[in-house]
mmCIF file of C-alpha atoms in Angstrom:
data_model
loop_
_atom_site.group_PDB
_atom_site.id
_atom_site.type_symbol
_atom_site.label_atom_id
_atom_site.label_comp_id
_atom_site.label_asym_id
_atom_site.label_seq_id
_atom_site.Cartn_x
_atom_site.Cartn_y
_atom_site.Cartn_z
ATOM 1 C CA MET B 1 -1.544 14.094 -21.297
ATOM 2 C CA ARG B 2 0.315 10.720 -21.682
ATOM 3 C CA SER B 3 -2.196 7.493 -22.037
ATOM 4 C CA ALA B 4 -1.471 5.380 -19.111
ATOM 5 C CA LEU B 5 -1.630 2.309 -21.604
ATOM 6 C CA LEU B 6 1.879 3.576 -23.052
ATOM 7 C CA LEU B 7 2.807 4.452 -19.446
ATOM 8 C CA PHE B 8 2.993 0.451 -18.804
ATOM 9 C CA PHE B 9 6.488 -0.384 -18.502
ATOM 10 C CA SER B 10 7.547 2.542 -20.131
ATOM 11 C CA ALA B 11 10.052 3.185 -17.634
ATOM 12 C CA MET B 12 11.613 -0.704 -17.722
ATOM 13 C CA ALA B 13 15.128 -0.781 -16.697
ATOM 14 C CA ALA B 14 17.527 -3.474 -17.045
ATOM 15 C CA PRO B 15 17.473 -5.582 -14.281
ATOM 16 C CA GLY B 16 18.754 -4.941 -10.540
ATOM 17 C CA GLN B 17 17.188 -1.897 -11.089
ATOM 18 C CA PHE B 18 13.636 -0.117 -10.672
ATOM 19 C CA SER B 19 11.339 0.033 -12.873
ATOM 20 C CA PHE B 20 7.656 0.776 -12.871
ATOM 21 C CA GLY B 21 4.514 0.950 -15.319
ATOM 22 C CA ILE B 22 1.191 2.500 -15.032
ATOM 23 C CA ALA B 23 -2.095 1.018 -17.012
ATOM 24 C CA PRO B 24 -5.757 0.563 -16.363
ATOM 25 C CA VAL B 25 -6.782 -1.896 -14.765
ATOM 26 C CA GLY B 26 -7.768 -4.932 -16.807
ATOM 27 C CA GLY B 27 -7.610 -8.860 -17.881
ATOM 28 C CA PRO B 28 -7.965 -11.251 -15.398
ATOM 29 C CA LEU B 29 -7.251 -8.536 -12.046
ATOM 30 C CA ARG B 30 -10.282 -6.742 -13.484
ATOM 31 C CA ALA B 31 -12.247 -9.978 -13.218
ATOM 32 C CA LYS B 32 -11.144 -10.915 -10.117
ATOM 33 C CA MET B 33 -11.530 -7.164 -8.533
ATOM 34 C CA LEU B 34 -15.469 -7.671 -9.770
ATOM 35 C CA SER B 35 -15.783 -10.641 -7.792
ATOM 36 C CA THR B 36 -13.803 -9.734 -4.346
ATOM 37 C CA THR B 37 -12.730 -5.987 -4.029
ATOM 38 C CA TRP B 38 -15.171 -3.995 -5.971
ATOM 39 C CA HIS B 39 -18.623 -4.199 -5.878
ATOM 40 C CA GLN B 40 -21.680 -1.657 -6.739
ATOM 41 C CA GLY B 41 -21.766 1.036 -4.061
ATOM 42 C CA CYS B 42 -18.122 1.874 -4.182
ATOM 43 C CA PRO B 43 -17.188 5.329 -4.241
ATOM 44 C CA VAL B 44 -14.923 4.824 -6.953
ATOM 45 C CA GLU B 45 -15.306 3.378 -10.124
ATOM 46 C CA VAL B 46 -12.876 0.775 -11.563
ATOM 47 C CA SER B 47 -12.054 3.541 -13.980
ATOM 48 C CA SER B 48 -10.330 5.234 -12.063
ATOM 49 C CA LEU B 49 -8.176 3.260 -11.035
ATOM 50 C CA ARG B 50 -4.628 1.939 -12.298
ATOM 51 C CA GLN B 51 -2.405 -1.360 -11.889
ATOM 52 C CA LEU B 52 0.798 0.497 -10.795
ATOM 53 C CA ARG B 53 3.876 -2.254 -11.588
ATOM 54 C CA ILE B 54 6.862 -1.646 -9.463
ATOM 55 C CA THR B 55 10.371 -3.173 -8.623
ATOM 56 C CA TYR B 56 11.138 -3.749 -5.020
ATOM 57 C CA ARG B 57 13.482 -5.403 -2.674
ATOM 58 C CA ASP B 58 12.462 -8.045 -0.537
ATOM 59 C CA TYR B 59 13.193 -9.121 2.519
ATOM 60 C CA GLN B 60 16.073 -11.295 1.162
ATOM 61 C CA LYS B 61 17.383 -8.312 -0.690
ATOM 62 C CA GLN B 62 16.336 -9.471 -4.047
ATOM 63 C CA THR B 63 14.907 -7.204 -6.857
ATOM 64 C CA GLU B 64 11.267 -8.889 -7.418
ATOM 65 C CA SER B 65 8.417 -6.648 -9.051
ATOM 66 C CA GLY B 66 4.547 -6.813 -7.720
ATOM 67 C CA ASP B 67 1.605 -5.329 -8.606
ATOM 68 C CA LEU B 68 -0.238 -2.453 -6.958
ATOM 69 C CA VAL B 69 -3.844 -1.139 -7.504
ATOM 70 C CA VAL B 70 -4.081 2.923 -6.757
ATOM 71 C CA HIS B 71 -5.999 6.108 -7.782
ATOM 72 C CA ALA B 72 -4.947 7.367 -11.331
ATOM 73 C CA ASP B 73 -4.476 10.429 -9.567
ATOM 74 C CA VAL B 74 -1.736 9.064 -7.343
ATOM 75 C CA ALA B 75 -0.486 6.223 -9.285
ATOM 76 C CA GLU B 76 2.379 8.145 -10.637
ATOM 77 C CA GLU B 77 3.225 9.737 -7.511
ATOM 78 C CA LEU B 78 3.510 6.331 -5.917
ATOM 79 C CA SER B 79 5.964 4.970 -8.568
ATOM 80 C CA ALA B 80 8.664 8.717 -7.785
ATOM 81 C CA ILE B 81 7.661 7.492 -3.881
ATOM 82 C CA PHE B 82 8.669 3.184 -4.260
ATOM 83 C CA GLN B 83 11.645 4.211 -6.478
ATOM 84 C CA ASP B 84 13.157 6.569 -3.556
ATOM 85 C CA LEU B 85 12.292 3.822 -1.244
ATOM 86 C CA TYR B 86 14.279 1.097 -3.859
ATOM 87 C CA GLN B 87 16.917 3.232 -4.189
ATOM 88 C CA ALA B 88 17.554 4.248 -0.557
ATOM 89 C CA GLY B 89 16.923 0.007 0.189
ATOM 90 C CA PHE B 90 14.012 -0.275 2.242
ATOM 91 C CA GLN B 91 12.430 -3.871 1.923
ATOM 92 C CA ILE B 92 9.504 -5.255 1.646
ATOM 93 C CA GLU B 93 8.041 -8.831 1.475
ATOM 94 C CA LYS B 94 5.984 -8.931 -1.021
ATOM 95 C CA ILE B 95 3.563 -7.142 -3.061
ATOM 96 C CA LYS B 96 0.285 -8.711 -4.443
ATOM 97 C CA PRO B 97 -3.086 -6.776 -4.984
ATOM 98 C CA VAL B 98 -5.281 -8.066 -2.504
ATOM 99 C CA GLU B 99 -7.624 -10.039 -4.950
ATOM 100 C CA GLU B 100 -4.736 -12.802 -4.577
ATOM 101 C CA TYR B 101 -6.454 -13.450 -1.361
ATOM 102 C CA ASP B 102 -9.595 -13.073 -2.549
ATOM 103 C CA GLY B 103 -10.188 -9.573 -0.994
ATOM 104 C CA SER B 104 -9.442 -10.697 2.401
ATOM 105 C CA ASP B 105 -7.478 -8.095 4.064
ATOM 106 C CA ASP B 106 -6.412 -10.279 7.219
ATOM 107 C CA VAL B 107 -5.319 -12.909 4.891
ATOM 108 C CA SER B 108 -3.309 -10.070 2.987
ATOM 109 C CA MET B 109 -1.867 -8.844 6.655
ATOM 110 C CA ALA B 110 -1.043 -12.356 7.983
ATOM 111 C CA ALA B 111 1.041 -12.924 4.482
ATOM 112 C CA ASN B 112 2.754 -9.894 5.095
ATOM 113 C CA ASN B 113 1.484 -8.821 1.878
ATOM 114 C CA THR B 114 1.700 -4.817 0.675
ATOM 115 C CA SER B 115 -1.397 -3.864 -0.994
ATOM 116 C CA ALA B 116 -3.429 -0.696 -1.796
ATOM 117 C CA PHE B 117 -7.185 -0.458 -3.041
ATOM 118 C CA ASN B 118 -9.942 -2.464 -1.388
ATOM 119 C CA CYS B 119 -12.892 -1.295 -1.574
ATOM 120 C CA ARG B 120 -14.006 -1.861 2.147
ATOM 121 C CA ASP B 121 -14.765 -0.152 6.061
ATOM 122 C CA ILE B 122 -12.160 1.260 8.522
ATOM 123 C CA THR B 123 -10.972 -0.844 10.661
ATOM 124 C CA GLY B 124 -13.731 -0.977 13.152
ATOM 125 C CA GLN B 125 -15.859 1.753 11.690
ATOM 126 C CA THR B 126 -18.097 -0.356 10.802
ATOM 127 C CA GLY B 127 -20.055 1.884 7.605
ATOM 128 C CA LYS B 128 -17.066 4.060 7.354
ATOM 129 C CA PHE B 129 -15.469 3.724 3.731
ATOM 130 C CA SER B 130 -11.921 3.618 4.250
ATOM 131 C CA ASN B 131 -9.364 5.860 1.601
ATOM 132 C CA HIS B 132 -8.279 2.091 0.973
ATOM 133 C CA SER B 133 -11.605 1.908 -1.620
ATOM 134 C CA TRP B 134 -10.475 5.046 -3.360
ATOM 135 C CA GLY B 135 -7.377 3.559 -4.047
ATOM 136 C CA ARG B 136 -6.016 6.478 -2.069
ATOM 137 C CA ALA B 137 -4.023 4.210 0.971
ATOM 138 C CA ILE B 138 -1.589 1.765 1.202
ATOM 139 C CA ASP B 139 -0.298 -1.092 3.796
ATOM 140 C CA ILE B 140 3.396 -1.869 3.531
ATOM 141 C CA ASN B 141 4.555 -4.846 5.455
ATOM 142 C CA PRO B 142 1.057 -5.152 7.737
ATOM 143 C CA LEU B 143 2.744 -7.755 9.665
ATOM 144 C CA THR B 144 5.871 -6.077 10.564
ATOM 145 C CA ASN B 145 4.282 -3.733 11.589
ATOM 146 C CA PRO B 146 1.125 -3.756 12.692
ATOM 147 C CA TYR B 147 -2.265 -1.841 13.805
ATOM 148 C CA VAL B 148 -2.923 -1.608 17.321
ATOM 149 C CA LYS B 149 -5.589 -0.500 18.837
ATOM 150 C CA GLY B 150 -6.007 -1.126 22.899
ATOM 151 C CA ASN B 151 -5.700 -4.551 23.332
ATOM 152 C CA ILE B 152 -6.620 -5.226 19.473
ATOM 153 C CA VAL B 153 -3.742 -6.456 17.039
ATOM 154 C CA LEU B 154 -4.012 -7.041 14.047
ATOM 155 C CA PRO B 155 -2.417 -9.241 12.128
ATOM 156 C CA PRO B 156 -2.719 -10.864 15.436
ATOM 157 C CA GLN B 157 0.554 -12.420 14.782
ATOM 158 C CA GLY B 158 1.842 -8.822 14.705
ATOM 159 C CA ARG B 159 2.114 -9.031 18.630
ATOM 160 C CA GLU B 160 5.731 -10.127 17.816
ATOM 161 C CA HIS B 161 6.875 -6.717 16.362
ATOM 162 C CA LEU B 162 5.186 -4.202 18.683
ATOM 163 C CA ASP B 163 8.349 -2.700 19.905
ATOM 164 C CA ARG B 164 8.239 0.258 17.675
ATOM 165 C CA LYS B 165 11.963 0.748 18.422
ATOM 166 C CA ARG B 166 13.126 -2.047 17.556
ATOM 167 C CA GLN B 167 14.963 -1.756 14.216
ATOM 168 C CA GLU B 168 13.375 -5.042 12.144
ATOM 169 C CA THR B 169 13.880 -5.478 8.239
ATOM 170 C CA GLY B 170 10.766 -3.755 6.654
ATOM 171 C CA SER B 171 9.720 -1.964 9.579
ATOM 172 C CA ILE B 172 8.437 1.956 9.235
ATOM 173 C CA LEU B 173 9.561 3.496 12.461
ATOM 174 C CA ALA B 174 9.016 7.258 13.176
ATOM 175 C CA ASP B 175 11.823 9.781 11.819
ATOM 176 C CA SER B 176 12.240 6.726 9.101
ATOM 177 C CA TYR B 177 13.086 7.634 5.778
ATOM 178 C CA ILE B 178 9.975 5.849 4.343
ATOM 179 C CA VAL B 179 7.403 8.121 7.139
ATOM 180 C CA LYS B 180 9.697 11.324 5.978
ATOM 181 C CA ARG B 181 9.317 10.278 2.526
ATOM 182 C CA PHE B 182 5.368 10.015 2.506
ATOM 183 C CA LEU B 183 5.049 13.150 4.774
ATOM 184 C CA ARG B 184 6.790 14.848 2.060
ATOM 185 C CA ALA B 185 4.795 13.822 -0.850
ATOM 186 C CA GLY B 186 1.332 15.166 1.312
ATOM 187 C CA TRP B 187 0.618 11.622 2.290
ATOM 188 C CA GLN B 188 -0.718 10.801 6.178
ATOM 189 C CA TRP B 189 1.067 8.163 8.590
ATOM 190 C CA GLY B 190 -1.195 5.699 10.810
ATOM 191 C CA GLY B 191 1.566 5.307 13.267
ATOM 192 C CA ALA B 192 1.021 9.319 14.160
ATOM 193 C CA TRP B 193 -2.811 8.771 14.832
ATOM 194 C CA THR B 194 -3.159 9.179 18.532
ATOM 195 C CA ASP B 195 -7.212 7.441 18.872
ATOM 196 C CA ARG B 196 -4.802 4.220 17.747
ATOM 197 C CA LYS B 197 -1.541 3.150 15.590
ATOM 198 C CA ASP B 198 -1.812 1.408 12.181
ATOM 199 C CA TYR B 199 1.759 1.568 11.584
ATOM 200 C CA GLN B 200 1.309 -0.539 8.166
ATOM 201 C CA HIS B 201 -0.842 2.553 6.815
ATOM 202 C CA PHE B 202 -0.570 5.558 4.328
ATOM 203 C CA GLU B 203 -3.197 7.298 2.620
ATOM 204 C CA LYS B 204 -3.572 10.987 0.503
ATOM 205 C CA PRO B 205 -7.102 11.410 1.045
ATOM 206 C CA GLU B 206 -9.153 13.091 -1.395
ATOM 207 C CA PRO B 207 -8.706 17.086 -0.983
ATOM 208 C CA ALA B 208 -12.116 17.406 -0.644
ATOM 209 C CA ARG B 209 -12.517 14.868 1.831
ATOM 210 C CA LYS B 210 -9.652 16.412 4.257
#
């Protein structure tokens, strides 16, 4: 079994190419997590989470790097998915841990920020942990791909992106490559849900919780 510490940036590539790294969550990020997104009673320990650093193509088609906090069980799988997305030219505006927004999902979404772990309730279901609380869910370009339930649109600024037949930079549409790639790896897409549409959202619950 490879050490996560050794994995961190073990896959560095030349500039302009995809690279990834995986490491336990530590240092300033861990400290900020303990004051914002993680608390006693969360369903997963910080030791079970990993900091996944990946490169991606931003909205200007430039190669950037960002950090996602995810469950250790899905870290390598996600690195493979994001490598395929990078090679396919899928664009992501920004990737920052939600701790950079003081744990506020609303602020992170409004910034069109892609993030994963956040120990919080399911939107609209108080008292029930979201799969983000396990680090087994990710929201990608949430402003471009909003959450919709009835008249509720989150983030509210996402109303201008409700036409799901219109191809935009960073949009996640039915039958698009990104949806097919996540589904092939056994993930669920919120855009296929019938009680609500969460176009930004992909999740892979623990097998025992399906």
